[in-house]
Amino acid sequence: MNKKNKIYPPIMNASGPKSITEEDLRDVAKSGAGAVITKSMSHCPREGNKKPRLKKRLDYEIGSLNSEGLPNLGFERYKEIIPKLKEEYDKTIIASIAAADCEHNHSLKEQYIVIAEAMEECGADRLEINISCPNIGKEPIGYDPESTFDLLNEIDSEVNIPVGVKIPPYNNMEALFYEVADALEESGIDSITTMNSEPNCMDIDLENREKVIRPHNGYGGYGGAGIYPIALAEVNRFYEYFKERGDDIKIFGVGGIKSSDQAIKHFLAGADYVQIGTSIMNKGTGILKKIWKDVEDYMEDKGYETINDLTGAVEESRGN
Ligand code: DHB
């Protein structure tokens, strides 16, 4: 497995916002992103949940709330789009893959494998296996270490491109964190993306006393500003765990990053790459270039030559 850091600059969109249509993906490809990641694709095209299913800005700008229900074009369509993007823009393309019940009688695992093989065939450079979607009704695979190992191990043995996995937060589940970290390590994957949105969150519109989103009784995935400290700790916890065991699993840090300072902190905590979701949704893909320029200025100022020097450079508090 080639584990070289080939994505440069190490900043990109997060799967989800602005990554469904060909136009969305072109917009990211033309931006300052070092890679383009698709919305998690399923076997069949999906329209997603009933609206309102997304609140882009919660009160006080504390983040976003969604229960979109995996709207996407279906993998056959991405199989046509990806070669065009590859040809027209010289960027790493990451195919995000999920699975959901559909009219074909494939099991969820079969769907992941069929899609993974199709993505390799059409020229995707990497995979991000989404085992953490909080919005399709079932407990995400990422909360079950055995199924996590089983799925990732099998996908990794079926394809020759790097396999990454997008995981849910484990912040208040200490024992599960260790079980999942071991499963990830043993599965042979190249990288993790931590973290997906915080599941089962809610907000209320005071004017009409309604829950702000409609699906799942108003509970959805919380992303953006408020999850930033949780994501930062998840990155650091996985980084330290893998490092201690001498494992070179790369980390894509994601969760509430909206400024260069916050991106830098993700690198210091242990991220090799960062992804931006809610902020791209609210401010557009232009912020990627701006954030990366400011990260570069910081590195020059502090004498860091490469991002690898920055990754994991945080130290313990000295208490002064
Ligand atoms: C959706 C949300 C997610 O957090 C995710 O990982 C995949 C899909 C959604 O509701 O569309």
Tab-separated table of C-alpha atoms and ligand atoms in Angstrom:
chain	number	residue	atom	x	y	z
A	1	MET	CA	0.000	0.000	0.000
A	2	ASN	CA	1.366	3.355	-1.013
A	3	LYS	CA	1.020	5.527	2.050
A	4	LYS	CA	2.885	8.539	0.727
A	5	ASN	CA	1.328	11.886	1.344
A	6	LYS	CA	0.357	12.822	-2.182
A	7	ILE	CA	-2.313	15.403	-1.506
A	8	TYR	CA	-1.096	18.958	-1.718
A	9	PRO	CA	-2.098	21.343	-0.335
A	10	PRO	CA	-3.417	19.118	2.451
A	11	ILE	CA	-6.772	20.882	2.613
A	12	MET	CA	-10.022	19.976	0.898
A	13	ASN	CA	-13.802	19.942	1.161
A	14	ALA	CA	-15.502	17.518	3.525
A	15	SER	CA	-17.890	14.993	2.065
A	16	GLY	CA	-21.437	16.312	2.367
A	17	PRO	CA	-21.983	19.969	1.616
A	18	LYS	CA	-21.499	20.971	-2.015
A	19	SER	CA	-20.270	17.596	-3.173
A	20	ILE	CA	-23.316	15.952	-4.732
A	21	THR	CA	-23.581	17.262	-8.294
A	22	GLU	CA	-21.020	17.483	-11.087
A	23	GLU	CA	-21.205	21.257	-10.738
A	24	ASP	CA	-20.478	21.055	-6.983
A	25	LEU	CA	-17.456	18.856	-7.594
A	26	ARG	CA	-16.147	21.124	-10.359
A	27	ASP	CA	-16.448	24.061	-8.003
A	28	VAL	CA	-14.214	22.285	-5.460
A	29	ALA	CA	-11.797	21.154	-8.193
A	30	LYS	CA	-11.334	24.760	-9.344
A	31	SER	CA	-10.723	26.013	-5.795
A	32	GLY	CA	-7.601	25.916	-3.641
A	33	ALA	CA	-8.399	22.351	-2.545
A	34	GLY	CA	-5.634	19.772	-2.897
A	35	ALA	CA	-8.232	17.040	-3.326
A	36	VAL	CA	-11.896	16.722	-4.198
A	37	ILE	CA	-14.120	14.433	-2.181
A	38	THR	CA	-17.589	13.369	-3.280
A	39	LYS	CA	-20.759	13.188	-1.237
A	40	SER	CA	-21.078	9.640	0.120
A	41	MET	CA	-22.464	7.679	-2.795
A	42	SER	CA	-24.834	4.759	-2.508
A	43	HIS	CA	-25.671	1.951	-4.896
A	44	CYS	CA	-28.926	3.513	-6.091
A	45	PRO	CA	-29.534	7.245	-6.573
A	46	ARG	CA	-31.305	8.742	-3.548
A	47	GLU	CA	-33.430	11.840	-3.146
A	48	GLY	CA	-32.859	11.965	0.581
A	49	ASN	CA	-35.168	12.841	3.460
A	50	LYS	CA	-38.117	15.200	3.473
A	51	LYS	CA	-37.344	18.896	3.864
A	52	PRO	CA	-36.564	20.858	5.917
A	53	ARG	CA	-33.586	18.574	6.460
A	54	LEU	CA	-30.759	21.071	6.769
A	55	LYS	CA	-30.275	24.165	8.912
A	56	LYS	CA	-27.107	25.829	7.647
A	57	ARG	CA	-26.697	28.297	10.493
A	58	LEU	CA	-27.987	27.554	13.960
A	59	ASP	CA	-28.628	30.490	16.295
A	60	TYR	CA	-25.479	32.224	17.577
A	61	GLU	CA	-23.478	30.690	14.666
A	62	ILE	CA	-22.737	27.579	16.695
A	63	GLY	CA	-22.878	25.287	13.659
A	64	SER	CA	-25.244	23.415	11.332
A	65	LEU	CA	-27.773	20.624	11.744
A	66	ASN	CA	-28.689	18.074	9.090
A	67	SER	CA	-30.587	14.922	8.404
A	68	GLU	CA	-30.292	14.857	4.638
A	69	GLY	CA	-30.691	11.097	4.289
A	70	LEU	CA	-27.859	10.536	1.832
A	71	PRO	CA	-29.123	12.348	-1.262
A	72	ASN	CA	-26.723	11.438	-4.087
A	73	LEU	CA	-26.640	10.552	-7.766
A	74	GLY	CA	-25.852	6.858	-7.273
A	75	PHE	CA	-22.442	5.340	-7.982
A	76	GLU	CA	-23.003	4.763	-11.708
A	77	ARG	CA	-23.231	8.520	-12.238
A	78	TYR	CA	-20.075	9.257	-10.211
A	79	LYS	CA	-18.359	6.617	-12.314
A	80	GLU	CA	-18.994	8.873	-15.312
A	81	ILE	CA	-18.143	12.150	-13.582
A	82	ILE	CA	-14.846	11.156	-11.969
A	83	PRO	CA	-12.878	10.448	-15.187
A	84	LYS	CA	-13.915	13.901	-16.481
A	85	LEU	CA	-12.729	15.592	-13.308
A	86	LYS	CA	-9.483	13.632	-13.428
A	87	GLU	CA	-8.855	14.711	-16.979
A	88	GLU	CA	-9.754	18.362	-16.573
A	89	TYR	CA	-8.264	19.115	-13.164
A	90	ASP	CA	-5.042	17.648	-11.883
A	91	LYS	CA	-6.362	16.801	-8.424
A	92	THR	CA	-6.647	13.811	-6.172
A	93	ILE	CA	-10.203	12.495	-6.282
A	94	ILE	CA	-11.538	10.779	-3.192
A	95	ALA	CA	-14.697	8.721	-3.586
A	96	SER	CA	-16.804	8.653	-0.432
A	97	ILE	CA	-18.880	5.498	-0.212
A	98	ALA	CA	-21.883	4.619	1.924
A	99	ALA	CA	-24.535	1.937	1.682
A	100	ALA	CA	-28.274	2.069	2.223
A	101	ASP	CA	-31.225	-0.172	1.537
A	102	CYS	CA	-32.202	-0.064	-2.133
A	103	GLU	CA	-34.245	-2.033	-4.630
A	104	HIS	CA	-31.387	-4.394	-5.492
A	105	ASN	CA	-31.016	-7.192	-3.045
A	106	HIS	CA	-27.351	-6.597	-2.278
A	107	SER	CA	-26.316	-6.658	1.342
A	108	LEU	CA	-24.781	-3.443	2.656
A	109	LYS	CA	-21.341	-5.065	2.500
A	110	GLU	CA	-21.829	-6.145	-1.116
A	111	GLN	CA	-22.847	-2.602	-2.004
A	112	TYR	CA	-19.699	-1.135	-0.461
A	113	ILE	CA	-17.556	-3.617	-2.379
A	114	VAL	CA	-19.292	-3.175	-5.737
A	115	ILE	CA	-18.965	0.598	-5.435
A	116	ALA	CA	-15.337	0.450	-4.221
A	117	GLU	CA	-14.343	-1.658	-7.230
A	118	ALA	CA	-16.195	0.656	-9.611
A	119	MET	CA	-14.446	3.668	-8.124
A	120	GLU	CA	-11.023	2.132	-8.533
A	121	GLU	CA	-11.905	1.225	-12.105
A	122	CYS	CA	-12.990	4.757	-13.025
A	123	GLY	CA	-9.816	6.345	-11.684
A	124	ALA	CA	-10.629	7.545	-8.160
A	125	ASP	CA	-7.347	7.958	-6.281
A	126	ARG	CA	-8.587	7.056	-2.838
A	127	LEU	CA	-11.673	5.838	-1.026
A	128	GLU	CA	-13.296	7.198	2.085
A	129	ILE	CA	-15.573	4.481	3.440
A	130	ASN	CA	-18.335	6.159	5.377
A	131	ILE	CA	-19.346	4.004	8.339
A	132	SER	CA	-20.686	6.882	10.385
A	133	CYS	CA	-23.740	8.411	8.716
A	134	PRO	CA	-26.093	9.305	11.570
A	135	ASN	CA	-29.126	9.847	9.366
A	136	ILE	CA	-30.203	6.650	7.663
A	137	GLY	CA	-31.965	5.065	10.558
A	138	LYS	CA	-29.557	2.313	11.550
A	139	GLU	CA	-26.807	2.383	14.157
A	140	PRO	CA	-23.663	3.282	12.163
A	141	ILE	CA	-21.225	0.383	11.524
A	142	GLY	CA	-18.534	2.539	13.104
A	143	TYR	CA	-19.989	1.822	16.535
A	144	ASP	CA	-19.476	-1.926	16.041
A	145	PRO	CA	-15.757	-2.861	16.073
A	146	GLU	CA	-16.228	-6.352	14.623
A	147	SER	CA	-18.290	-5.220	11.635
A	148	THR	CA	-15.883	-2.325	11.156
A	149	PHE	CA	-12.910	-4.682	10.918
A	150	ASP	CA	-14.760	-7.119	8.702
A	151	LEU	CA	-15.942	-4.505	6.197
A	152	LEU	CA	-12.698	-2.541	5.954
A	153	ASN	CA	-10.492	-5.598	5.793
A	154	GLU	CA	-12.504	-6.961	2.916
A	155	ILE	CA	-12.619	-3.700	0.965
A	156	ASP	CA	-8.890	-3.202	1.508
A	157	SER	CA	-8.164	-6.617	0.053
A	158	GLU	CA	-10.399	-5.995	-2.990
A	159	VAL	CA	-8.881	-2.730	-4.236
A	160	ASN	CA	-5.377	-1.414	-4.849
A	161	ILE	CA	-6.014	2.242	-4.058
A	162	PRO	CA	-5.680	3.584	-0.500
A	163	VAL	CA	-8.724	2.903	1.650
A	164	GLY	CA	-9.686	5.453	4.256
A	165	VAL	CA	-12.611	5.379	6.646
A	166	LYS	CA	-14.829	8.125	8.034
A	167	ILE	CA	-15.673	7.448	11.634
A	168	PRO	CA	-18.151	8.839	14.124
A	169	PRO	CA	-17.164	10.571	17.364
A	170	TYR	CA	-16.225	8.290	20.281
A	171	ASN	CA	-15.605	11.145	22.679
A	172	ASN	CA	-17.551	9.809	25.634
A	173	MET	CA	-17.037	6.120	24.876
A	174	GLU	CA	-13.591	5.249	26.184
A	175	ALA	CA	-13.769	1.452	25.909
A	176	LEU	CA	-15.288	1.565	22.445
A	177	PHE	CA	-12.601	3.968	21.268
A	178	TYR	CA	-9.872	1.405	21.993
A	179	GLU	CA	-11.802	-1.463	20.431
A	180	VAL	CA	-12.431	0.523	17.264
A	181	ALA	CA	-8.853	1.850	17.097
A	182	ASP	CA	-7.577	-1.755	17.229
A	183	ALA	CA	-10.070	-2.839	14.579
A	184	LEU	CA	-8.983	0.006	12.294
A	185	GLU	CA	-5.329	-0.770	12.795
A	186	GLU	CA	-5.759	-4.476	12.082
A	187	SER	CA	-7.931	-3.906	9.013
A	188	GLY	CA	-5.019	-2.600	6.922
A	189	ILE	CA	-6.557	0.761	6.045
A	190	ASP	CA	-4.477	3.721	4.938
A	191	SER	CA	-6.235	6.538	6.774
A	192	ILE	CA	-9.061	7.702	8.991
A	193	THR	CA	-11.245	10.767	8.697
A	194	THR	CA	-12.340	11.953	12.099
A	195	MET	CA	-14.958	12.964	12.762
A	196	ASN	CA	-18.442	12.771	11.273
A	197	SER	CA	-21.142	14.994	12.718
A	198	GLU	CA	-22.287	14.603	16.314
A	199	PRO	CA	-25.420	12.430	16.079
A	200	ASN	CA	-28.874	13.052	17.553
A	201	CYS	CA	-28.768	16.801	18.030
A	202	MET	CA	-31.702	19.205	17.826
A	203	ASP	CA	-32.710	22.839	17.650
A	204	ILE	CA	-36.003	24.735	17.864
A	205	ASP	CA	-37.338	27.678	15.892
A	206	LEU	CA	-38.652	30.010	18.603
A	207	GLU	CA	-40.920	31.991	16.301
A	208	ASN	CA	-43.105	29.020	15.343
A	209	ARG	CA	-42.067	26.605	18.124
A	210	GLU	CA	-41.066	23.928	15.606
A	211	LYS	CA	-38.068	21.665	15.498
A	212	VAL	CA	-35.775	23.112	12.821
A	213	ILE	CA	-35.478	19.888	10.800
A	214	ARG	CA	-38.207	17.409	9.978
A	215	PRO	CA	-36.733	13.860	9.630
A	216	HIS	CA	-36.123	11.577	12.612
A	217	ASN	CA	-38.287	13.580	14.973
A	218	GLY	CA	-36.018	16.594	14.464
A	219	TYR	CA	-32.773	14.899	15.506
A	220	GLY	CA	-29.824	15.183	13.146
A	221	GLY	CA	-26.074	15.423	12.769
A	222	TYR	CA	-24.518	18.523	14.310
A	223	GLY	CA	-21.539	19.974	12.436
A	224	GLY	CA	-19.609	23.221	12.394
A	225	ALA	CA	-18.275	25.527	15.095
A	226	GLY	CA	-19.634	23.744	18.179
A	227	ILE	CA	-18.038	20.383	17.432
A	228	TYR	CA	-14.564	21.831	16.920
A	229	PRO	CA	-13.049	20.926	20.334
A	230	ILE	CA	-14.520	17.423	20.125
A	231	ALA	CA	-13.016	16.830	16.678
A	232	LEU	CA	-9.655	18.218	17.784
A	233	ALA	CA	-9.515	15.755	20.670
A	234	GLU	CA	-10.582	12.858	18.438
A	235	VAL	CA	-7.736	13.650	16.031
A	236	ASN	CA	-5.247	13.831	18.875
A	237	ARG	CA	-6.457	10.694	20.595
A	238	PHE	CA	-6.168	8.596	17.421
A	239	TYR	CA	-2.837	10.216	16.520
A	240	GLU	CA	-1.305	9.390	19.898
A	241	TYR	CA	-2.733	5.892	19.900
A	242	PHE	CA	-1.426	5.029	16.431
A	243	LYS	CA	1.941	6.672	17.101
A	244	GLU	CA	2.462	4.756	20.320
A	245	ARG	CA	1.930	1.536	18.407
A	246	GLY	CA	4.193	2.565	15.508
A	247	ASP	CA	1.348	2.614	13.030
A	248	ASP	CA	1.441	4.938	10.043
A	249	ILE	CA	-2.281	5.514	9.597
A	250	LYS	CA	-2.863	8.967	8.153
A	251	ILE	CA	-5.440	11.294	9.678
A	252	PHE	CA	-7.869	13.612	7.913
A	253	GLY	CA	-9.092	16.066	10.558
A	254	VAL	CA	-12.590	17.461	10.153
A	255	GLY	CA	-15.100	19.186	12.389
A	256	GLY	CA	-15.901	22.873	12.711
A	257	ILE	CA	-12.748	24.304	11.145
A	258	LYS	CA	-13.397	27.789	9.826
A	259	SER	CA	-10.104	29.646	10.204
A	260	SER	CA	-6.420	29.037	9.549
A	261	ASP	CA	-5.755	29.015	13.316
A	262	GLN	CA	-8.204	26.182	13.720
A	263	ALA	CA	-6.679	24.287	10.780
A	264	ILE	CA	-3.193	24.706	12.257
A	265	LYS	CA	-4.414	23.307	15.572
A	266	HIS	CA	-5.715	20.219	13.758
A	267	PHE	CA	-2.259	19.670	12.237
A	268	LEU	CA	-0.606	20.211	15.620
A	269	ALA	CA	-3.024	17.703	17.161
A	270	GLY	CA	-1.994	15.085	14.604
A	271	ALA	CA	-3.865	15.616	11.336
A	272	ASP	CA	-2.028	15.049	8.045
A	273	TYR	CA	-4.840	16.716	6.130
A	274	VAL	CA	-7.842	18.871	6.978
A	275	GLN	CA	-11.335	18.958	5.527
A	276	ILE	CA	-13.838	21.813	5.679
A	277	GLY	CA	-17.596	21.183	5.622
A	278	THR	CA	-20.015	23.621	7.243
A	279	SER	CA	-17.824	26.638	6.447
A	280	ILE	CA	-17.684	25.771	2.754
A	281	MET	CA	-21.453	25.428	2.791
A	282	ASN	CA	-21.857	28.881	4.327
A	283	LYS	CA	-18.989	30.793	2.728
A	284	GLY	CA	-18.112	28.938	-0.475
A	285	THR	CA	-15.016	27.080	-1.651
A	286	GLY	CA	-12.959	30.323	-1.814
A	287	ILE	CA	-12.129	29.960	1.882
A	288	LEU	CA	-9.860	26.975	1.161
A	289	LYS	CA	-7.261	29.093	-0.600
A	290	LYS	CA	-7.356	31.767	2.082
A	291	ILE	CA	-7.030	29.277	4.953
A	292	TRP	CA	-4.110	27.473	3.289
A	293	LYS	CA	-2.259	30.740	2.539
A	294	ASP	CA	-2.491	31.708	6.224
A	295	VAL	CA	-1.305	28.232	7.289
A	296	GLU	CA	1.731	28.656	5.010
A	297	ASP	CA	2.479	32.077	6.508
A	298	TYR	CA	2.338	30.555	10.001
A	299	MET	CA	4.704	27.767	8.966
A	300	GLU	CA	7.172	30.210	7.506
A	301	ASP	CA	6.952	32.420	10.544
A	302	LYS	CA	7.577	29.520	12.917
A	303	GLY	CA	10.224	27.837	10.746
A	304	TYR	CA	8.296	24.702	9.775
A	305	GLU	CA	9.410	23.458	6.349
A	306	THR	CA	6.763	20.865	5.645
A	307	ILE	CA	3.364	20.020	6.989
A	308	ASN	CA	4.830	16.760	8.299
A	309	ASP	CA	6.894	18.807	10.744
A	310	LEU	CA	3.726	20.413	12.053
A	311	THR	CA	1.675	17.221	12.306
A	312	GLY	CA	1.474	16.078	15.915
A	313	ALA	CA	3.829	18.809	17.211
A	314	VAL	CA	1.533	19.792	20.100
A	315	GLU	CA	3.066	19.408	23.547
A	316	GLU	CA	1.512	18.826	26.915
A	317	SER	CA	0.492	21.881	28.874
A	318	ARG	CA	3.365	23.098	31.053
A	319	GLY	CA	0.905	24.834	33.320
A	320	ASN	CA	2.137	28.396	32.986
B	1	DHB	C1	-25.515	12.212	5.537
B	1	DHB	C2	-24.967	12.724	6.687
B	1	DHB	C3	-23.730	12.295	7.111
B	1	DHB	O1	-23.129	12.777	8.227
B	1	DHB	C4	-23.045	11.366	6.381
B	1	DHB	O2	-21.862	10.935	6.807
B	1	DHB	C5	-23.588	10.844	5.223
B	1	DHB	C6	-24.824	11.272	4.795
B	1	DHB	C7	-26.839	12.625	5.089
B	1	DHB	O3	-27.755	12.755	5.909
B	1	DHB	O4	-27.012	12.813	3.866
